[in-house]
Short mmCIF file of C-alpha atoms in Angstrom, two decimals:
data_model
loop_
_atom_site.label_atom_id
_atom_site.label_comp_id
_atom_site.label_asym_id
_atom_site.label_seq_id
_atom_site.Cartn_x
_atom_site.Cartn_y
_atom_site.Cartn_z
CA UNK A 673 60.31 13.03 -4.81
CA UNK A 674 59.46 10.89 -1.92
CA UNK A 675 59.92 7.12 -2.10
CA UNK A 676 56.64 6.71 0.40
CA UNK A 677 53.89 5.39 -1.29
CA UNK A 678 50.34 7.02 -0.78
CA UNK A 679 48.64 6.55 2.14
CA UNK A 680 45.43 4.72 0.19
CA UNK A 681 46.87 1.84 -2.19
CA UNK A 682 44.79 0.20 -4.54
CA UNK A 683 43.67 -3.36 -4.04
CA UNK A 684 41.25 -4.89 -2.03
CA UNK A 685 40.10 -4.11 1.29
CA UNK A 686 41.79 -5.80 4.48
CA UNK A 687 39.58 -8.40 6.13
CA UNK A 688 37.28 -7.81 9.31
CA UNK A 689 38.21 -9.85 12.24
CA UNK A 690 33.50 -10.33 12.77
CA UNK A 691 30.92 -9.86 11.03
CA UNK A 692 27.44 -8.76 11.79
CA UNK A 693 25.12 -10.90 12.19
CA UNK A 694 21.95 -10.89 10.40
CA UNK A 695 19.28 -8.71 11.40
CA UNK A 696 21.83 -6.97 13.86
CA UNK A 697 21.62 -3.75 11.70
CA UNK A 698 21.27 -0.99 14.31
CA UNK A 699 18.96 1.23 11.57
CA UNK A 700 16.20 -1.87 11.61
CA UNK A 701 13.61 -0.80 13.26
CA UNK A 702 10.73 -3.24 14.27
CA UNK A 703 8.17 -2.46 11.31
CA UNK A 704 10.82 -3.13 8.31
CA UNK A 705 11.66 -6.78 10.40
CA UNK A 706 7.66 -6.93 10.52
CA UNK A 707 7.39 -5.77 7.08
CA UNK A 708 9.77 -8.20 5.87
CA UNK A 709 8.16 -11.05 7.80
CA UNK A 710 4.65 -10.42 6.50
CA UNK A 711 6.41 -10.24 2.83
CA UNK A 712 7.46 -13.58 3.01
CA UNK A 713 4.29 -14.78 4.47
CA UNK A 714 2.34 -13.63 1.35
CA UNK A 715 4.98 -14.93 -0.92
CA UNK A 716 4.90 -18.29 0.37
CA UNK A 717 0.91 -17.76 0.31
CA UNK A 718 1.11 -17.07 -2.76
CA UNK A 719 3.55 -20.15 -3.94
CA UNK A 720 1.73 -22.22 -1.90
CA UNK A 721 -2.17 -20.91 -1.83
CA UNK A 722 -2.57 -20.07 -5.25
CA UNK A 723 -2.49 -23.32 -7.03
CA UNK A 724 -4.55 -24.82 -4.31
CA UNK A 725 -7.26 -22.48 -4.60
CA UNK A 726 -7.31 -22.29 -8.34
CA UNK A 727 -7.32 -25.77 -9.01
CA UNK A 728 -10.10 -26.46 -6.11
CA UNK A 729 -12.41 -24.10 -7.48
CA UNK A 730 -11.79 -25.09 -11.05
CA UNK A 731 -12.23 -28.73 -10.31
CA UNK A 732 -15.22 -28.25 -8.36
CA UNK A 733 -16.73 -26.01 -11.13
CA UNK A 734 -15.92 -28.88 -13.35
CA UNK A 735 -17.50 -31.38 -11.77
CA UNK A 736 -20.83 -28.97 -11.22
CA UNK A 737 -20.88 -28.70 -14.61
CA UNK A 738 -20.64 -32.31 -15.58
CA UNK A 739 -23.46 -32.85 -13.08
CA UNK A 740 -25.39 -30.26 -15.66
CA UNK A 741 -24.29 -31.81 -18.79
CA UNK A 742 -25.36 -35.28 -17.38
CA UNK A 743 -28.70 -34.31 -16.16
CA UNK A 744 -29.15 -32.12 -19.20
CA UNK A 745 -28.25 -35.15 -21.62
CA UNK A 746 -30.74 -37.45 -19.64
CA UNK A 747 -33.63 -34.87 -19.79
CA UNK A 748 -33.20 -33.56 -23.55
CA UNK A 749 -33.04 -35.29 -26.99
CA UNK A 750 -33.21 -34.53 -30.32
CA UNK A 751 -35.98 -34.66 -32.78
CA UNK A 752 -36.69 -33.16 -36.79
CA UNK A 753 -39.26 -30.88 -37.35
CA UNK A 754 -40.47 -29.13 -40.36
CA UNK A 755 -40.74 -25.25 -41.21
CA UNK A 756 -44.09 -23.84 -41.37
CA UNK A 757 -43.28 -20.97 -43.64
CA UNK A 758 -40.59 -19.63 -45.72
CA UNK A 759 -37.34 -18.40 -43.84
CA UNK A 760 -36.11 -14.57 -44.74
CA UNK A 761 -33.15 -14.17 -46.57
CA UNK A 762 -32.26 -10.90 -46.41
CA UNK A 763 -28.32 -11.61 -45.96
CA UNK A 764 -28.07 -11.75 -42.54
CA UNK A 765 -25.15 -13.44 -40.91
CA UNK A 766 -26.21 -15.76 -38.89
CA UNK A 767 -29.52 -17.90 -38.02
CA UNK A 768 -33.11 -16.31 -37.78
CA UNK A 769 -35.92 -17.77 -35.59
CA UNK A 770 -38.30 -19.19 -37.76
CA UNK A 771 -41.43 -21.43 -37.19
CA UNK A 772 -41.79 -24.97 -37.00
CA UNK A 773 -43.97 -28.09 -35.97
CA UNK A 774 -43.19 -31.24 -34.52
CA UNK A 775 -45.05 -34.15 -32.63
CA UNK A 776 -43.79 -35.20 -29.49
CA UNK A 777 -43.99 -38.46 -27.76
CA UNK A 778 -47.80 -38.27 -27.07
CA UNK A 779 -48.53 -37.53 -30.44
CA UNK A 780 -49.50 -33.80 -29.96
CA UNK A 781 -48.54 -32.02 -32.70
CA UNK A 782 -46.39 -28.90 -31.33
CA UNK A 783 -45.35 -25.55 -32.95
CA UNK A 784 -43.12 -22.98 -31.82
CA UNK A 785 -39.91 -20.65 -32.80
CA UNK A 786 -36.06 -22.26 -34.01
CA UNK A 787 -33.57 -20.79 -35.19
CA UNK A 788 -32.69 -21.63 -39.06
CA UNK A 789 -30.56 -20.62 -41.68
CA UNK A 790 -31.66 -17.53 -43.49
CA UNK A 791 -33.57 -18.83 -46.75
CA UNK A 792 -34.95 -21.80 -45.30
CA UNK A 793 -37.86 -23.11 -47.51
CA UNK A 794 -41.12 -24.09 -46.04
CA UNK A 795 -41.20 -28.05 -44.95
CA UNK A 796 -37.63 -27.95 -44.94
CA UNK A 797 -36.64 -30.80 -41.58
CA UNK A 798 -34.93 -28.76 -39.10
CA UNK A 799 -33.20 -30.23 -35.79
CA UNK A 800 -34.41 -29.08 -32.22
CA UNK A 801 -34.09 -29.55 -29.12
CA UNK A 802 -37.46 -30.29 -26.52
CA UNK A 803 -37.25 -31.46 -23.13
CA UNK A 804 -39.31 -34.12 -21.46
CA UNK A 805 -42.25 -32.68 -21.76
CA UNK A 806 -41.96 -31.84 -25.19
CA UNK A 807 -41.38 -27.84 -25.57
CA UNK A 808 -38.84 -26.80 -27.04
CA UNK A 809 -35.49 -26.21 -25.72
CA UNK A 810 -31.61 -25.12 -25.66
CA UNK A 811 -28.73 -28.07 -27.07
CA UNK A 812 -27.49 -29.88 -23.59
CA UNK A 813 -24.46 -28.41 -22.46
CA UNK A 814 -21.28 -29.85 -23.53
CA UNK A 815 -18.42 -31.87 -21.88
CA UNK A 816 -15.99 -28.84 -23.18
CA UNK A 817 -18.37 -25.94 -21.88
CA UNK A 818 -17.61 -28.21 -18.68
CA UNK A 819 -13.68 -27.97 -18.64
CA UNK A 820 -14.40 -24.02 -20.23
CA UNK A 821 -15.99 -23.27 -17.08
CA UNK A 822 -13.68 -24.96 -14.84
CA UNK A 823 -10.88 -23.20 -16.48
CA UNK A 824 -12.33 -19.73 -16.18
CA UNK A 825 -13.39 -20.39 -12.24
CA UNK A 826 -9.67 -21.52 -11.41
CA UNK A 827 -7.95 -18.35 -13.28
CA UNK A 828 -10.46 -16.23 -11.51
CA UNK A 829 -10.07 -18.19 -8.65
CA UNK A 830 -5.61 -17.42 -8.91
CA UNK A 831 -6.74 -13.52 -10.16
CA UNK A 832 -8.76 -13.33 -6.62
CA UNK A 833 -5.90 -14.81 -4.71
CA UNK A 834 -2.86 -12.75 -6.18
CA UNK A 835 -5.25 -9.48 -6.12
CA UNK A 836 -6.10 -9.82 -2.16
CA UNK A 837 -2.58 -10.86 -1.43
CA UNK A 838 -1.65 -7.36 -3.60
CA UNK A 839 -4.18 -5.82 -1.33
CA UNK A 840 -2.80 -7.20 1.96
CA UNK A 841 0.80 -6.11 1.05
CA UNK A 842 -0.46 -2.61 -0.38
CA UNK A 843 -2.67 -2.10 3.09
CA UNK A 844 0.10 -3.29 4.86
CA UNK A 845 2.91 -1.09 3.99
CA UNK A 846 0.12 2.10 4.53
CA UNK A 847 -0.35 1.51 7.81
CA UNK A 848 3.34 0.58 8.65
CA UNK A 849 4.03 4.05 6.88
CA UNK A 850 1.78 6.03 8.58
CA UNK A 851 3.40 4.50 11.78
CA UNK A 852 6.91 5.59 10.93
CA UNK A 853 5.69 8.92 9.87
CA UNK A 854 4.20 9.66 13.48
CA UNK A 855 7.18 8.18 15.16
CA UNK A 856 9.77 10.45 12.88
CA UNK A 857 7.33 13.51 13.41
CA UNK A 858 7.82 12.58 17.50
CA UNK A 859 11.51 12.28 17.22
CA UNK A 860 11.80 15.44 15.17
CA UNK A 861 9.67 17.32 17.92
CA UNK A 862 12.49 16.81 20.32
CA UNK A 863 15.29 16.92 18.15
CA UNK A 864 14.40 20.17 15.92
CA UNK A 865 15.17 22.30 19.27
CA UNK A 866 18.09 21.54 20.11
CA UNK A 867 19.76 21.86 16.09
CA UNK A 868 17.58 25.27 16.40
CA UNK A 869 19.76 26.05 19.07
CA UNK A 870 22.26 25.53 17.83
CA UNK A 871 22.34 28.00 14.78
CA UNK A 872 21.50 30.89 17.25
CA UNK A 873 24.61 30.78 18.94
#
């Protein structure tokens, strides 16, 4: 038995004298560099971008909306009226419209539709809402339908950012596909003959 060990030994492999540098890789072609440039342009878009535009548009829906509530707080108050007729109760979840009458601040008396709990007895005092000039009217809005609406316009605002940039990358990588496809099909075109070739000999 020979003394010579085999000619592959275990262990690990001898060190290169270079290296290559990056990007040097002779199989790149010019739309993978692209495509990896334009990757990390929508990533740092998207690390960048998306908090931006989500928290613009939420703040400025915020502030719209506290415009609203202000405005609607200034214009709208609260006043008692009374029932003008029984309220159903037929077991219905939730409040029924029911009529009432109040006197506004001319000292018209006023009638016109609330909403009431179901069984409501006739004269009952019911709160409502009028506006300035005395019909009635919705509650104001609210400082939290404020931030609710602020919050909903910046996620949608981030959904609409990450969505186009999904888009971009999606659209992208279609078109740089297409382009490889027509360039392989070209290549093949002059290559196919030649390996046809050589099977006939």
């Amino acid at each position: 038995m020979s003394a010579q060990g085999p000619p592959y030994t275990s262990g690990p492999p001898p060190a290169r004298n270079g290296h290559t540098p990056r990007g040097a890789n002779p199989l790149r072609r010019t739309s993978d560099r692209f495509e990896s440039w334009f990757r990390r342009l929508l990533m740092l878009i998207l690390v960048l971008g998306l908090p931006v535009a989500a928290f613009g548009a939420g703040l400025t829906a915020y502030e719209s909306s506290m415009d609203t509530v202000h405005a609607q707080a200034a214009e709208r108050q609260e006043i008692t009226a009374r029932l003008t007729a029984d309220a159903k109760d037929d077991n219905e979840v939730g409040k029924q419209p029911a009529q009432v009458r109040w006197t506004d601040s001319s000292g018209t008396v006023r009638t016109g539709a609330a909403f009431v709990e179901p069984g409501t007895h006739k004269g009952a005092a019911v709160r409502v809402w009028v506006d300035r000039d005395g019909a009635l009217t919705t509650a104001p809005k609210s400082a939290l339908n404020a931030r609710t609406t602020g919050w909903f316009v910046g996620g949608m605002a981030a959904f609409g950012v990450a969505f186009g940039l999904f888009a971009a990358r999606a659209g992208m990588r279609v078109a740089l596909d297409r382009r490889r496809y027509a360039q392989w099909d070209a290549e093949w075109d002059l290559v196919e003959p030649q390996w046809s070739t050589r099977f006939r000999r």
